[in-house]
């Protein structure tokens, strides 16, 4: 769950025996044109997101769910959601929509993991808390930058939608970020990062 109590990660790729959506969305494959030592690893996009919870908690339960576009307890999408609801901006689910690069909305998913932080108080005695948002993908441009830049932070996606409601009404603000690569697990008798050549 994220800091305001909403379920997070409901549309994450799942790890199952054999070929899985994790291999499709998360792990770098031999067909990706990366060095051999990258195969089986993944890219990490990190965001430190501060959440000012006071104004958000003053909203009614129904209004809070409208900000996310999902039920608080289950994380399931609401039947009717606003175009600027968080889930609509990050996971639009347009049926049969193929973009200019030949990809559907579902092909732009990534694995998410939230971790809480609490850094004490700021100069106004307001809590500095929120989450470390970790996003794992085999292709950062196609799966992470596109949803963030073309959907979430684009006020004209979808037309007339405006800013992501989580940032406009939910007290969210990005305060740190970075891109990283995570090598695959060490082979038997080997070590993490084995084969890396700089």
XYZ file of C-alpha atoms in Angstrom:
198
model
C 0.000 0.000 0.000
C 1.065 3.578 -0.577
C 1.106 6.249 2.190
C -2.600 7.140 1.996
C -3.598 3.496 2.363
C -4.455 2.660 -1.240
C -3.494 -0.703 -2.686
C -0.611 -0.361 -5.155
C 0.695 -2.707 -7.830
C -2.575 -4.337 -8.862
C -1.559 -4.351 -12.530
C 2.026 -5.490 -11.953
C 3.438 -8.218 -14.189
C 3.365 -11.566 -12.378
C 6.083 -14.168 -11.857
C 4.841 -17.630 -12.803
C 6.694 -20.854 -13.710
C 8.051 -20.852 -17.260
C 7.830 -17.897 -19.666
C 5.933 -15.140 -17.911
C 4.982 -11.490 -18.096
C 8.058 -10.788 -15.946
C 10.212 -11.886 -18.881
C 8.149 -9.767 -21.263
C 8.195 -6.586 -19.171
C 11.043 -6.729 -16.650
C 14.071 -8.823 -17.617
C 16.415 -7.794 -20.432
C 16.426 -10.450 -23.166
C 18.972 -11.556 -25.747
C 16.882 -9.877 -28.462
C 17.165 -6.427 -26.838
C 20.585 -5.582 -28.277
C 22.233 -5.229 -24.866
C 25.656 -6.657 -23.862
C 25.584 -10.305 -22.787
C 26.155 -9.395 -19.130
C 22.866 -7.440 -19.128
C 20.701 -10.406 -20.116
C 18.467 -11.387 -17.211
C 19.022 -8.049 -15.473
C 16.655 -5.090 -15.396
C 16.560 -1.301 -15.444
C 15.385 0.620 -12.385
C 13.724 4.036 -12.494
C 13.674 5.585 -9.021
C 11.466 8.411 -7.776
C 11.276 9.779 -4.255
C 7.727 11.080 -3.972
C 6.732 13.312 -1.085
C 3.096 13.105 -0.039
C 1.505 15.989 1.864
C -1.292 13.997 3.425
C -3.162 16.721 5.352
C -5.190 18.141 2.435
C -5.744 14.671 0.966
C -7.160 13.237 4.193
C -9.593 16.155 4.376
C -11.231 14.817 1.202
C -14.171 12.450 1.577
C -13.514 8.741 1.038
C -15.322 8.970 -2.295
C -13.219 11.957 -3.382
C -10.005 10.155 -2.386
C -10.995 7.185 -4.526
C -11.784 9.563 -7.399
C -8.221 10.947 -7.212
C -6.812 7.452 -7.673
C -9.634 6.120 -9.847
C -9.648 2.978 -7.720
C -11.152 1.410 -4.613
C -9.017 2.053 -1.545
C -9.255 -1.412 -0.016
C -8.898 -3.546 -3.139
C -7.121 -1.350 -5.682
C -9.721 -2.270 -8.294
C -10.513 0.418 -10.850
C -13.754 2.297 -10.409
C -16.351 1.676 -13.087
C -16.383 5.363 -13.966
C -13.189 7.363 -13.598
C -12.186 10.900 -14.522
C -9.639 11.373 -17.308
C -7.182 12.857 -14.794
C -7.522 10.057 -12.218
C -4.118 8.564 -11.411
C -4.894 5.157 -12.923
C -6.262 6.752 -16.098
C -3.086 8.800 -16.540
C -0.682 5.909 -15.891
C -2.623 2.958 -17.315
C -5.256 4.186 -19.790
C -6.259 0.731 -21.128
C -7.511 2.002 -24.475
C -8.900 -0.962 -26.382
C -7.262 -1.747 -29.715
C -5.157 1.444 -29.530
C -1.776 1.194 -31.237
C 0.495 4.235 -30.978
C 2.923 5.718 -33.513
C 5.587 3.185 -32.519
C 3.320 0.169 -32.953
C 2.797 -0.466 -29.239
C -0.414 -0.947 -27.289
C -1.046 0.589 -23.864
C -0.617 -2.808 -22.187
C 2.866 -3.202 -23.666
C 4.021 -0.121 -21.742
C 3.631 -1.661 -18.269
C 6.425 -2.046 -15.704
C 6.886 -3.638 -12.268
C 6.326 -1.251 -9.334
C 7.463 -1.462 -5.726
C 6.738 1.296 -3.150
C 8.713 1.726 0.085
C 7.792 4.299 2.733
C 10.093 7.006 4.034
C 9.753 9.534 6.859
C 12.467 12.202 6.982
C 11.155 14.135 9.978
C 9.820 17.695 9.734
C 10.490 20.584 7.374
C 10.947 24.259 8.320
C 7.152 24.620 8.585
C 6.943 21.630 10.960
C 5.213 19.562 8.267
C 6.075 15.892 7.929
C 8.465 14.969 5.143
C 7.085 11.574 4.269
C 6.082 9.616 1.240
C 7.478 6.729 -0.723
C 10.489 5.546 -2.635
C 8.864 4.467 -5.904
C 10.862 1.776 -7.708
C 9.940 0.885 -11.292
C 11.593 -2.063 -13.048
C 11.540 -2.432 -16.851
C 13.515 -4.030 -19.666
C 13.224 -0.807 -21.724
C 13.111 2.466 -19.770
C 12.171 4.617 -22.758
C 9.280 2.501 -24.028
C 7.895 1.309 -20.699
C 8.692 4.079 -18.212
C 9.491 7.396 -19.885
C 6.599 7.113 -22.333
C 3.897 6.596 -19.642
C 5.396 9.315 -17.423
C 6.113 11.963 -20.082
C 3.439 11.267 -22.690
C 0.626 10.273 -20.329
C 1.050 11.205 -16.660
C 2.658 14.645 -16.923
C 1.041 15.619 -20.236
C -1.994 17.833 -19.461
C -3.431 17.068 -22.908
C -3.475 13.317 -22.356
C -6.196 12.525 -22.747
C -7.596 15.664 -24.375
C -8.761 18.042 -21.653
C -7.670 15.714 -18.825
C -5.227 18.093 -17.160
C -2.620 17.099 -14.583
C -2.585 13.747 -12.788
C -5.048 14.204 -9.903
C -2.625 12.540 -7.480
C -0.238 15.463 -7.984
C -2.924 18.130 -8.250
C -5.162 17.067 -5.345
C -3.293 14.211 -3.659
C -0.326 16.170 -2.331
C 2.279 14.279 -4.388
C 5.559 15.889 -5.486
C 8.730 14.334 -6.925
C 11.779 15.362 -4.881
C 14.479 12.985 -6.189
C 14.981 10.561 -9.070
C 17.517 8.409 -10.890
C 18.069 5.627 -13.424
C 20.031 2.477 -12.580
C 20.803 -0.973 -13.963
C 20.506 -4.110 -11.854
C 22.612 -7.031 -13.123
C 21.151 -10.546 -13.168
C 21.570 -12.881 -10.196
C 25.026 -14.373 -9.754
C 25.534 -17.769 -11.435
C 26.516 -20.781 -9.328
C 30.107 -20.279 -8.272
C 30.102 -16.733 -9.633
C 29.474 -13.271 -8.255
C 27.053 -10.392 -8.799
C 28.028 -8.337 -11.833
C 30.211 -11.111 -13.245
C 31.026 -10.390 -16.878
C 30.647 -6.611 -16.667
C 33.143 -4.914 -18.957
C 33.504 -1.146 -18.747
